[in-house]
Amino acid sequence: MQKSKCKLKNAKLRIIRLSLNFALCILHFAFCTFLLPVESYAEKEGDKEESTPIKITSSRMETYNEKKFVSFLENVIAKRGDMTLYANRVDVYSDKDQKKLIKIIAEGNVRIEKGGKTATGEKAEYYEEEQKLILKGTPRIKEKNNLIEGSEIIYYLKEDNISVQGDEKKKVEVTLFPEEKKSGEERN
């Protein structure tokens, strides 16, 4: 009985640690898919984002201690501030001590919303060490009528760069609409 309680307590602590790391990665995930201005994440958000809680809901959650990951399954919704991630499944992987985030994989109808921007795809992979996010499976980024599509979208957080890849089936497509001028603004 005592051993069972100890295992349950350890599993809960691992989940909490992973959830905190997951929150930080989800925040990176949102920024990397939304073509924010060149201003860095640290300059823009500072310490306030670190204290913003994340709420994850799903139909099921399963822990795999030996494989060092936690799965959130069916109707997964992860919210932090004004950013929301939707997916059929989200797997959060940690190191062998379960103290450091390694990667996050979101699969199935992946959609990320922040403000008026939406990123979609069938799969999203976030790698903590490389600070890299990969969106696959008909990935799209949309803001108002502006749209970016390709076979794969990669965002490098450290360098603040985006790479959109095409292939034989899907070429890179970018559709940009000029912003409408407000009355009284001059044209340059």
PDB file of C-alpha atoms in Angstrom, residues 41-181:
ATOM      1  CA  TYR A  41      10.525  36.253 -27.384  1.00  0.00           C
ATOM      2  CA  ALA A  42      12.467  37.214 -24.259  1.00  0.00           C
ATOM      3  CA  GLU A  43      12.195  40.933 -25.034  1.00  0.00           C
ATOM      4  CA  LYS A  44       8.516  40.700 -25.874  1.00  0.00           C
ATOM      5  CA  GLU A  45       7.197  38.489 -23.097  1.00  0.00           C
ATOM      6  CA  GLY A  46       9.782  38.614 -20.331  1.00  0.00           C
ATOM      7  CA  ASP A  47       8.967  37.057 -16.999  1.00  0.00           C
ATOM      8  CA  LYS A  48       5.174  37.405 -17.177  1.00  0.00           C
ATOM      9  CA  GLU A  49       4.809  34.329 -19.410  1.00  0.00           C
ATOM     10  CA  GLU A  50       6.782  32.159 -16.996  1.00  0.00           C
ATOM     11  CA  SER A  51       4.173  32.752 -14.321  1.00  0.00           C
ATOM     12  CA  THR A  52       1.202  32.228 -16.649  1.00  0.00           C
ATOM     13  CA  PRO A  53      -0.312  28.809 -15.940  1.00  0.00           C
ATOM     14  CA  ILE A  54      -1.157  26.299 -18.637  1.00  0.00           C
ATOM     15  CA  LYS A  55      -4.345  24.288 -18.578  1.00  0.00           C
ATOM     16  CA  ILE A  56      -4.395  20.978 -20.450  1.00  0.00           C
ATOM     17  CA  THR A  57      -7.599  19.049 -20.919  1.00  0.00           C
ATOM     18  CA  SER A  58      -8.115  15.759 -22.726  1.00  0.00           C
ATOM     19  CA  SER A  59     -10.314  12.702 -22.590  1.00  0.00           C
ATOM     20  CA  ARG A  60      -7.415  10.597 -21.280  1.00  0.00           C
ATOM     21  CA  MET A  61      -3.893  10.903 -19.968  1.00  0.00           C
ATOM     22  CA  GLU A  62      -1.396   8.058 -19.813  1.00  0.00           C
ATOM     23  CA  THR A  63       2.088   8.031 -18.312  1.00  0.00           C
ATOM     24  CA  TYR A  64       4.891   5.829 -19.598  1.00  0.00           C
ATOM     25  CA  ASN A  65       7.563   6.130 -16.931  1.00  0.00           C
ATOM     26  CA  GLU A  66      10.018   3.687 -18.467  1.00  0.00           C
ATOM     27  CA  LYS A  67       9.807   5.411 -21.856  1.00  0.00           C
ATOM     28  CA  LYS A  68       9.867   8.833 -20.160  1.00  0.00           C
ATOM     29  CA  PHE A  69       6.780  10.397 -21.690  1.00  0.00           C
ATOM     30  CA  VAL A  70       3.226  11.436 -20.909  1.00  0.00           C
ATOM     31  CA  SER A  71       0.411  11.214 -23.472  1.00  0.00           C
ATOM     32  CA  PHE A  72      -2.676  13.379 -23.544  1.00  0.00           C
ATOM     33  CA  LEU A  73      -5.250  11.631 -25.741  1.00  0.00           C
ATOM     34  CA  GLU A  74      -8.488  12.569 -27.477  1.00  0.00           C
ATOM     35  CA  ASN A  75      -9.735  16.126 -27.697  1.00  0.00           C
ATOM     36  CA  VAL A  76      -6.548  17.667 -26.300  1.00  0.00           C
ATOM     37  CA  ILE A  77      -6.732  21.380 -25.571  1.00  0.00           C
ATOM     38  CA  ALA A  78      -3.759  23.212 -24.078  1.00  0.00           C
ATOM     39  CA  LYS A  79      -4.328  26.856 -23.138  1.00  0.00           C
ATOM     40  CA  ARG A  80      -1.871  29.443 -21.923  1.00  0.00           C
ATOM     41  CA  GLY A  81      -2.772  33.103 -21.962  1.00  0.00           C
ATOM     42  CA  ASP A  82      -4.357  33.921 -25.315  1.00  0.00           C
ATOM     43  CA  MET A  83      -2.788  30.908 -27.077  1.00  0.00           C
ATOM     44  CA  THR A  84      -4.623  27.618 -27.542  1.00  0.00           C
ATOM     45  CA  LEU A  85      -3.335  24.329 -29.007  1.00  0.00           C
ATOM     46  CA  TYR A  86      -5.786  21.679 -30.199  1.00  0.00           C
ATOM     47  CA  ALA A  87      -4.788  18.137 -31.218  1.00  0.00           C
ATOM     48  CA  ASN A  88      -5.985  14.551 -31.068  1.00  0.00           C
ATOM     49  CA  ARG A  89      -2.839  13.527 -29.181  1.00  0.00           C
ATOM     50  CA  VAL A  90       0.051  15.296 -27.458  1.00  0.00           C
ATOM     51  CA  ASP A  91       3.104  13.365 -26.213  1.00  0.00           C
ATOM     52  CA  VAL A  92       5.571  15.094 -23.873  1.00  0.00           C
ATOM     53  CA  TYR A  93       9.021  13.442 -23.630  1.00  0.00           C
ATOM     54  CA  SER A  94      11.556  14.025 -20.841  1.00  0.00           C
ATOM     55  CA  ASP A  95      15.136  13.012 -20.088  1.00  0.00           C
ATOM     56  CA  LYS A  96      15.973   9.912 -18.050  1.00  0.00           C
ATOM     57  CA  ASP A  97      15.615  11.830 -14.762  1.00  0.00           C
ATOM     58  CA  GLN A  98      12.317  13.301 -15.943  1.00  0.00           C
ATOM     59  CA  LYS A  99      13.487  16.792 -15.084  1.00  0.00           C
ATOM     60  CA  LYS A 100      14.217  18.182 -18.539  1.00  0.00           C
ATOM     61  CA  LEU A 101      11.953  18.407 -21.559  1.00  0.00           C
ATOM     62  CA  ILE A 102      13.290  16.681 -24.676  1.00  0.00           C
ATOM     63  CA  LYS A 103      10.470  17.056 -27.200  1.00  0.00           C
ATOM     64  CA  ILE A 104       6.747  17.413 -27.706  1.00  0.00           C
ATOM     65  CA  ILE A 105       4.815  15.695 -30.482  1.00  0.00           C
ATOM     66  CA  ALA A 106       1.263  16.828 -31.294  1.00  0.00           C
ATOM     67  CA  GLU A 107      -0.681  14.714 -33.792  1.00  0.00           C
ATOM     68  CA  GLY A 108      -4.042  14.710 -35.501  1.00  0.00           C
ATOM     69  CA  ASN A 109      -5.852  17.879 -36.528  1.00  0.00           C
ATOM     70  CA  VAL A 110      -3.228  20.115 -34.932  1.00  0.00           C
ATOM     71  CA  ARG A 111      -4.412  23.710 -34.669  1.00  0.00           C
ATOM     72  CA  ILE A 112      -2.801  26.588 -32.835  1.00  0.00           C
ATOM     73  CA  GLU A 113      -4.641  29.865 -32.341  1.00  0.00           C
ATOM     74  CA  LYS A 114      -3.229  33.086 -30.994  1.00  0.00           C
ATOM     75  CA  GLY A 115      -4.977  36.369 -31.522  1.00  0.00           C
ATOM     76  CA  GLY A 116      -6.125  36.440 -35.137  1.00  0.00           C
ATOM     77  CA  LYS A 117      -3.497  33.944 -36.282  1.00  0.00           C
ATOM     78  CA  THR A 118      -3.975  30.225 -36.876  1.00  0.00           C
ATOM     79  CA  ALA A 119      -1.444  27.486 -37.696  1.00  0.00           C
ATOM     80  CA  THR A 120      -2.661  24.045 -38.753  1.00  0.00           C
ATOM     81  CA  GLY A 121      -1.201  20.692 -39.763  1.00  0.00           C
ATOM     82  CA  GLU A 122      -1.495  17.013 -39.032  1.00  0.00           C
ATOM     83  CA  LYS A 123       1.648  16.866 -36.920  1.00  0.00           C
ATOM     84  CA  ALA A 124       3.807  19.282 -34.931  1.00  0.00           C
ATOM     85  CA  GLU A 125       7.170  18.364 -33.441  1.00  0.00           C
ATOM     86  CA  TYR A 126       8.996  20.603 -30.980  1.00  0.00           C
ATOM     87  CA  TYR A 127      12.625  19.886 -30.012  1.00  0.00           C
ATOM     88  CA  GLU A 128      13.757  21.708 -26.867  1.00  0.00           C
ATOM     89  CA  GLU A 129      17.547  21.479 -27.254  1.00  0.00           C
ATOM     90  CA  GLU A 130      17.530  22.718 -30.848  1.00  0.00           C
ATOM     91  CA  GLN A 131      14.699  25.169 -30.129  1.00  0.00           C
ATOM     92  CA  LYS A 132      13.073  23.949 -33.330  1.00  0.00           C
ATOM     93  CA  LEU A 133       9.454  23.405 -34.306  1.00  0.00           C
ATOM     94  CA  ILE A 134       8.408  21.368 -37.353  1.00  0.00           C
ATOM     95  CA  LEU A 135       4.850  21.477 -38.685  1.00  0.00           C
ATOM     96  CA  LYS A 136       3.915  18.697 -41.156  1.00  0.00           C
ATOM     97  CA  GLY A 137       0.900  17.260 -42.955  1.00  0.00           C
ATOM     98  CA  THR A 138      -0.470  20.115 -45.068  1.00  0.00           C
ATOM     99  CA  PRO A 139       0.912  22.817 -42.761  1.00  0.00           C
ATOM    100  CA  ARG A 140      -0.583  26.294 -43.041  1.00  0.00           C
ATOM    101  CA  ILE A 141      -0.177  29.582 -41.270  1.00  0.00           C
ATOM    102  CA  LYS A 142      -2.991  32.060 -41.701  1.00  0.00           C
ATOM    103  CA  GLU A 143      -3.524  35.629 -40.496  1.00  0.00           C
ATOM    104  CA  LYS A 144      -6.546  37.472 -41.890  1.00  0.00           C
ATOM    105  CA  ASN A 145      -6.373  36.608 -45.617  1.00  0.00           C
ATOM    106  CA  ASN A 146      -2.587  36.086 -45.632  1.00  0.00           C
ATOM    107  CA  LEU A 147      -1.567  32.462 -46.021  1.00  0.00           C
ATOM    108  CA  ILE A 148       1.666  30.438 -46.049  1.00  0.00           C
ATOM    109  CA  GLU A 149       1.584  26.774 -47.156  1.00  0.00           C
ATOM    110  CA  GLY A 150       4.104  24.072 -47.972  1.00  0.00           C
ATOM    111  CA  SER A 151       4.897  20.436 -47.318  1.00  0.00           C
ATOM    112  CA  GLU A 152       6.793  21.316 -44.124  1.00  0.00           C
ATOM    113  CA  ILE A 153       7.231  24.483 -42.068  1.00  0.00           C
ATOM    114  CA  ILE A 154      10.244  24.725 -39.759  1.00  0.00           C
ATOM    115  CA  TYR A 155      10.813  27.472 -37.233  1.00  0.00           C
ATOM    116  CA  TYR A 156      14.219  27.957 -35.588  1.00  0.00           C
ATOM    117  CA  LEU A 157      13.553  29.850 -32.367  1.00  0.00           C
ATOM    118  CA  LYS A 158      17.177  30.711 -31.509  1.00  0.00           C
ATOM    119  CA  GLU A 159      17.766  32.317 -34.891  1.00  0.00           C
ATOM    120  CA  ASP A 160      14.161  33.571 -35.249  1.00  0.00           C
ATOM    121  CA  ASN A 161      13.985  32.105 -38.763  1.00  0.00           C
ATOM    122  CA  ILE A 162      11.272  30.258 -40.644  1.00  0.00           C
ATOM    123  CA  SER A 163      11.853  27.806 -43.469  1.00  0.00           C
ATOM    124  CA  VAL A 164       8.988  26.573 -45.629  1.00  0.00           C
ATOM    125  CA  GLN A 165       9.729  23.467 -47.667  1.00  0.00           C
ATOM    126  CA  GLY A 166       7.927  22.247 -50.755  1.00  0.00           C
ATOM    127  CA  ASP A 167       8.031  18.945 -52.598  1.00  0.00           C
ATOM    128  CA  GLU A 168       6.681  17.360 -55.788  1.00  0.00           C
ATOM    129  CA  LYS A 169       3.146  17.242 -54.415  1.00  0.00           C
ATOM    130  CA  LYS A 170       3.017  20.623 -52.695  1.00  0.00           C
ATOM    131  CA  LYS A 171       5.039  23.675 -53.668  1.00  0.00           C
ATOM    132  CA  VAL A 172       5.546  26.565 -51.282  1.00  0.00           C
ATOM    133  CA  GLU A 173       2.700  29.053 -51.617  1.00  0.00           C
ATOM    134  CA  VAL A 174       2.545  32.464 -50.017  1.00  0.00           C
ATOM    135  CA  THR A 175      -0.488  34.696 -50.443  1.00  0.00           C
ATOM    136  CA  LEU A 176      -0.125  38.187 -48.996  1.00  0.00           C
ATOM    137  CA  PHE A 177      -2.671  40.975 -49.072  1.00  0.00           C
ATOM    138  CA  PRO A 178      -1.561  44.568 -48.555  1.00  0.00           C
ATOM    139  CA  GLU A 179      -2.923  46.175 -45.429  1.00  0.00           C
ATOM    140  CA  GLU A 180      -5.689  48.619 -46.071  1.00  0.00           C
ATOM    141  CA  LYS A 181      -4.745  52.203 -45.325  1.00  0.00           C
TER     142      LYS A 181
END
